[in-house]
Structure formats: structure tokens, C-alpha cells
mmCIF file of C-alpha atoms in Angstrom:
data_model
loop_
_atom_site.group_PDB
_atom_site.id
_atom_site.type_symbol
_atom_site.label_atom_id
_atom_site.label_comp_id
_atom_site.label_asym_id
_atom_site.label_seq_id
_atom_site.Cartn_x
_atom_site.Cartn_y
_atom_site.Cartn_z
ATOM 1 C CA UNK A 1 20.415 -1.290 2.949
ATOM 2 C CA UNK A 2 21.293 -4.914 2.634
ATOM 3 C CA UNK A 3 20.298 -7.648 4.863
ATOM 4 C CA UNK A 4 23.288 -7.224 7.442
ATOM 5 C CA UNK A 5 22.789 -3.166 7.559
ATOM 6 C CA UNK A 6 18.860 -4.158 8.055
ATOM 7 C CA UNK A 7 19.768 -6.578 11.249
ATOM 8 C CA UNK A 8 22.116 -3.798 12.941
ATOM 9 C CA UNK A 9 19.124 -1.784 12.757
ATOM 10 C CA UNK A 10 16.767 -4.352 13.891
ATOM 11 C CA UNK A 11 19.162 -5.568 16.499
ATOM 12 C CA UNK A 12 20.180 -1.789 17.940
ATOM 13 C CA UNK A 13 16.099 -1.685 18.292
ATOM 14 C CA UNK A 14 15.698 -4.944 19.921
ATOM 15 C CA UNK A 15 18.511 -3.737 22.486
ATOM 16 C CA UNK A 16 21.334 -5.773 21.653
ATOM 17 C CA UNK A 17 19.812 -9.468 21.950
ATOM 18 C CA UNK A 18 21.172 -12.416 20.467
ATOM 19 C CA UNK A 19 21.303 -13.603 16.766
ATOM 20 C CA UNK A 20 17.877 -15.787 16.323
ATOM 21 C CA UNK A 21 15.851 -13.048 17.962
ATOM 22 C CA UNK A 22 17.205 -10.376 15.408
ATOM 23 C CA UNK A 23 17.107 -13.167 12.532
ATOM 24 C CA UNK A 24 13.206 -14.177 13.435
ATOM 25 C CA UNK A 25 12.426 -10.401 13.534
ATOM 26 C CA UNK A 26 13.652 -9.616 10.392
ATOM 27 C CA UNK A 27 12.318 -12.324 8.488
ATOM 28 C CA UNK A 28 8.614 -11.433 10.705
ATOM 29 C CA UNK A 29 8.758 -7.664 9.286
ATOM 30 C CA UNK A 30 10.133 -8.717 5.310
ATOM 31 C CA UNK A 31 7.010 -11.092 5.881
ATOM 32 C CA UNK A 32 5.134 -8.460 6.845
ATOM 33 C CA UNK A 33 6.389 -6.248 4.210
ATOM 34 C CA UNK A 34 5.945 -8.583 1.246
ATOM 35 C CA UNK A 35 1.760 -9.085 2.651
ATOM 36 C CA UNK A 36 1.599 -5.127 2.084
ATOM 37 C CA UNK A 37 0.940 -4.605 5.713
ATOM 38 C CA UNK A 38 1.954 -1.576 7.383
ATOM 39 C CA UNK A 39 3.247 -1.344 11.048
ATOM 40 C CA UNK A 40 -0.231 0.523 11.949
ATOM 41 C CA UNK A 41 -2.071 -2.424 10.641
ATOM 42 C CA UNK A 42 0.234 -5.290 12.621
ATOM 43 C CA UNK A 43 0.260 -3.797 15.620
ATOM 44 C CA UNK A 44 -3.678 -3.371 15.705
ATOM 45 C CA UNK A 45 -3.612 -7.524 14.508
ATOM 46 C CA UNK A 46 -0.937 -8.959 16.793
ATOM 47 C CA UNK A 47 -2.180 -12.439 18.084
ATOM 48 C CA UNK A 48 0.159 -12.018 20.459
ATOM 49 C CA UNK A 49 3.013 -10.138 22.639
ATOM 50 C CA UNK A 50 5.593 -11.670 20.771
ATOM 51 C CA UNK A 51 3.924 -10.053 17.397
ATOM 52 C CA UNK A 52 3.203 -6.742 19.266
ATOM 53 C CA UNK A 53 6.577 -6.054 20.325
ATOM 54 C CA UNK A 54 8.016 -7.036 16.757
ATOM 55 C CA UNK A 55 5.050 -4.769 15.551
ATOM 56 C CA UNK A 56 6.889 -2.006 17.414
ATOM 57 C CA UNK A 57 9.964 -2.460 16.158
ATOM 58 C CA UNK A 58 8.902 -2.560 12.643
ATOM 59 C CA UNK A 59 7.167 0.700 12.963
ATOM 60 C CA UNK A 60 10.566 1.983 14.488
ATOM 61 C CA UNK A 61 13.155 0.215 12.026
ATOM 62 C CA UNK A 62 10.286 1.957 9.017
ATOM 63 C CA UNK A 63 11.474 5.114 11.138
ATOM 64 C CA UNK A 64 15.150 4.592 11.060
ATOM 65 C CA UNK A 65 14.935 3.762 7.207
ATOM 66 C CA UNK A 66 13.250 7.105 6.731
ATOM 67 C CA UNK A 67 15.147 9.068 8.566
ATOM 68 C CA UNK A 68 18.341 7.837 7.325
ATOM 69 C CA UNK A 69 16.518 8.406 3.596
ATOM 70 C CA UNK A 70 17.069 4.348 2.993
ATOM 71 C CA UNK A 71 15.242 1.365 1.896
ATOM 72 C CA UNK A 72 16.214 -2.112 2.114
ATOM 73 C CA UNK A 73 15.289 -5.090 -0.105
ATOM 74 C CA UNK A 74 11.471 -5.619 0.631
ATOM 75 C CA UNK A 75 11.072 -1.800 0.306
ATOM 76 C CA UNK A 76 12.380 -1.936 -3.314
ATOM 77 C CA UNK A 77 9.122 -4.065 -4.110
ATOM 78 C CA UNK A 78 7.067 -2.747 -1.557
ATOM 79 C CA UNK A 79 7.501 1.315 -2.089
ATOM 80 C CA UNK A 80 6.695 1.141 -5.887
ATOM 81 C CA UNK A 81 3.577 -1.213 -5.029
ATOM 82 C CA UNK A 82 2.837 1.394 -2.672
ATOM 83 C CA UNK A 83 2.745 4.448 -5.159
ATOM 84 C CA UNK A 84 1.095 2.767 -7.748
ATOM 85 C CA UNK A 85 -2.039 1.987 -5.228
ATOM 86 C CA UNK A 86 -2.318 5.451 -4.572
ATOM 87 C CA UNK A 87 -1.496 7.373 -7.269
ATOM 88 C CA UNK A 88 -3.353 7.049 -10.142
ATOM 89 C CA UNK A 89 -1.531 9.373 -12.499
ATOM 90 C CA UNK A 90 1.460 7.649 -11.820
ATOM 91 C CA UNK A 91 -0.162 4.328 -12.241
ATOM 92 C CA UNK A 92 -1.573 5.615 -15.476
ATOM 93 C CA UNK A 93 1.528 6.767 -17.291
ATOM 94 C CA UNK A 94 4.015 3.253 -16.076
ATOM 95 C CA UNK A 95 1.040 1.140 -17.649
ATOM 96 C CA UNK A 96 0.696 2.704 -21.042
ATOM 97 C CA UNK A 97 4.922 3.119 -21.116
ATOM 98 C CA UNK A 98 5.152 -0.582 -20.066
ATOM 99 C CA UNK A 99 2.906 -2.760 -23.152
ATOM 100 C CA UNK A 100 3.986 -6.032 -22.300
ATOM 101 C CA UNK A 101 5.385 -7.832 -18.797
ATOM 102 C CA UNK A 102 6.665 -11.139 -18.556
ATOM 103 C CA UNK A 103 6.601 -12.526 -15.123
ATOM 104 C CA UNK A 104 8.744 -15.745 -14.712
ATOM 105 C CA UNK A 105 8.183 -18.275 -11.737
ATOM 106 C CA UNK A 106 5.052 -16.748 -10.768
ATOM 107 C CA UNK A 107 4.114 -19.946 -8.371
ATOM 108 C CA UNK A 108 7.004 -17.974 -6.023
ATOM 109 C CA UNK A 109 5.712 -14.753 -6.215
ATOM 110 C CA UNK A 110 4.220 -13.009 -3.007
ATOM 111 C CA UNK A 111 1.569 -10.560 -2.703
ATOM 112 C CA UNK A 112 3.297 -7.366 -3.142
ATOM 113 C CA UNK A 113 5.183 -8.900 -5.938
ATOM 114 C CA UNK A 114 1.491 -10.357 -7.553
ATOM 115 C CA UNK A 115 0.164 -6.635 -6.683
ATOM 116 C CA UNK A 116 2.776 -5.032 -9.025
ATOM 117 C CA UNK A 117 2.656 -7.016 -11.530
ATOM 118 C CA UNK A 118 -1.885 -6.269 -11.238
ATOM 119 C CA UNK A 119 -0.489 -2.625 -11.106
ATOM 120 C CA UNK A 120 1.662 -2.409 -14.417
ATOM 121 C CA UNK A 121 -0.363 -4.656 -16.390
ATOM 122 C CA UNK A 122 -3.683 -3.008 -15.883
ATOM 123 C CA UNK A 123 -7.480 -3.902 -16.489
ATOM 124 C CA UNK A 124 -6.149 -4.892 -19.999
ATOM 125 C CA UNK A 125 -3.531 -7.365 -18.355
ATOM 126 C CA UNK A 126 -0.602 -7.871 -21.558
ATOM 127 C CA UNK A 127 1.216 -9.781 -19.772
ATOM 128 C CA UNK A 128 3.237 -13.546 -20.126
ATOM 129 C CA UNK A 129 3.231 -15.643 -16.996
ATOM 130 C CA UNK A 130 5.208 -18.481 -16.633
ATOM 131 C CA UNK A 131 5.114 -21.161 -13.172
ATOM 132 C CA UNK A 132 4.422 -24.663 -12.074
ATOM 133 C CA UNK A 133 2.591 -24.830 -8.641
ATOM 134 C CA UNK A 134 4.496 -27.972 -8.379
ATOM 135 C CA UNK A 135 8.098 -26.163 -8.427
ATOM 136 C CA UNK A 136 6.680 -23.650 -5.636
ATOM 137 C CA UNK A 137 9.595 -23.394 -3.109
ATOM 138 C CA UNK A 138 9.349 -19.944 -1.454
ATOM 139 C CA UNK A 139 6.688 -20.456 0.650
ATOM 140 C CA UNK A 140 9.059 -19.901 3.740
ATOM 141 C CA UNK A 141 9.873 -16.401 2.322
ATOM 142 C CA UNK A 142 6.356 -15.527 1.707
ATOM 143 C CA UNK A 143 5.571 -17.038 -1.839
ATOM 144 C CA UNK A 144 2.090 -17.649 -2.740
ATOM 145 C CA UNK A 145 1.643 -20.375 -5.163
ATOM 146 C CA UNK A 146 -2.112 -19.676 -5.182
ATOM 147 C CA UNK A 147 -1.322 -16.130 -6.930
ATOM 148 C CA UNK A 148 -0.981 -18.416 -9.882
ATOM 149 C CA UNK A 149 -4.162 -19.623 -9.579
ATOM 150 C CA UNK A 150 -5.566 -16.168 -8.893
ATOM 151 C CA UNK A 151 -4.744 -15.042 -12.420
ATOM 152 C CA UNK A 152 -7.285 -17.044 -13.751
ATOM 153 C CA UNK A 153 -10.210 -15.566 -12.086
ATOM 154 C CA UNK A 154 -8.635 -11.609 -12.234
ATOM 155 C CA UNK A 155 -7.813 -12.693 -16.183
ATOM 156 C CA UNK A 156 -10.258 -14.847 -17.428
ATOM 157 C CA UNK A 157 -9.328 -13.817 -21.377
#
């Protein structure tokens, strides 16, 4: 689904309230989404009601998605992430297919992105990755500049 298909959802679950409150939902749950964190695990962490109720509507919109079979764009990330956590055959087979990864503006990727990339590339880690920390600009979309730094300590060599 794309982003407007994902806020009639979001705003059929909210019951019908205005733009911003549909807007700062969906950006909470994609922020959510791109952190790996399930709607179990946010609405056990909520600091507060505000984040509880979104909670529930995340776990309900996840519904929605799966019973209309659908992903949107986080899930298109997220799912694969997913998958290769848990299954190790599958996580086996896409890192010997895949022998090299280039990763381009890595200062703007966010965690499930960064967990991916971990994924395909393995203990051996053949990958290229190219970023300035000083041209990180998608903080506000849940880029994590220090996943360049990261690399350094999960690939010393």
C-alpha cells in the first residue's frame, strides 16, 4: 500500500479524526517499524497514553495489512529483516547467493535498514559502504548516523 492507502487505514482506525493526528500516527508506527519493534513490544513500552493508544492502532493497522494480504513501504524493509532473523536456512542461502553489497549513504540508514544489510553480508561482511556523518539528513525519518560508526566495531577488518 502506499502512503495515502496506509493513512485511510490509519485514519478509519483512529475513527475519522483530522489530518495531523493521522499524519503523526503514521509517521509514530513507520518509526516504530524502521526500530524493528513490534506492536507487542510498544504497547508494553508506551511512556505514555498518547503512545498506548497509537500502540493499539499499530497492532490493528498490522491486522488490517494482514488480512487484506498487504504491506506498505516500511514492511518492504521490515518483513525481509524479519525472516532473515529467524530463519536461518533462509539467511544462509541469500548470503552465499549475494557475495558482495554496496550500501550507499549509510549515515541515513535506520536500524532495520543497518540490520539487513548485518543479515546479507554475514560474519564475513563483503560489503562497500559509502556515507559522511556530516551529510546525515534523515534523522526525522528515523536515520541513524551512528550505524556508520557501528560498522567499525561489528567490522573491525
Amino acid at each position: 500500500l502506499d502512503s495515502t492507502d496506509s493513512a485511510k487505514i490509519i485514519g478509519e482506525l483512529l475513527g475519522g479524526t483530522g489530518k495531523e493526528a493521522i499524519f503523526k500516527t503514521q509517521h509514530q508506527i513507520s518509526l516504530w517499524k524502521n526500530d524493528l519493534k513490534t506492536p507487542e513490544e510498544v504497547v508494553q513500552t508506551a511512556a505514555n497514553v498518547w503512545e498506548q493508544q497509537t500502540a493499539r492502532v499499530y497492532a490493528s493497522y498490522q491486522e488490517t495489512l494482514q488480512s487484506y494480504q498487504a504491506v506498505d513501504f516500511d514492511d518492504l524493509i521490515r518483513l525481509p529483516a524479519v525472516l532473515l532473523q529467524q530463519n536461518s536456512e533462509v539467511r544462509n542461502k541469500w548470503q552465499r547467493r549475494l557475495r558482495y553489497l554496496l550500501v550507499d549513504e549509510c549515515q541515513d540508514t535506520n536500524t532495520c535498514q543497518f540490520t539487513l544489510m548485518k543479515l546479507l553480508t554475514g560474519a564475513e561482511g563483503m560489503f562497500t559502504a559509502v556515507g559522511d556523518d556530516d551529510q546525515s539528513i534523515y534523522a526525522w525519518r528515523g536515520a541513524n548516523m551512528e550505524n556508520l560508526r557501528k560498522m567499525q566495531e561489528d567490522y573491525p577488518q
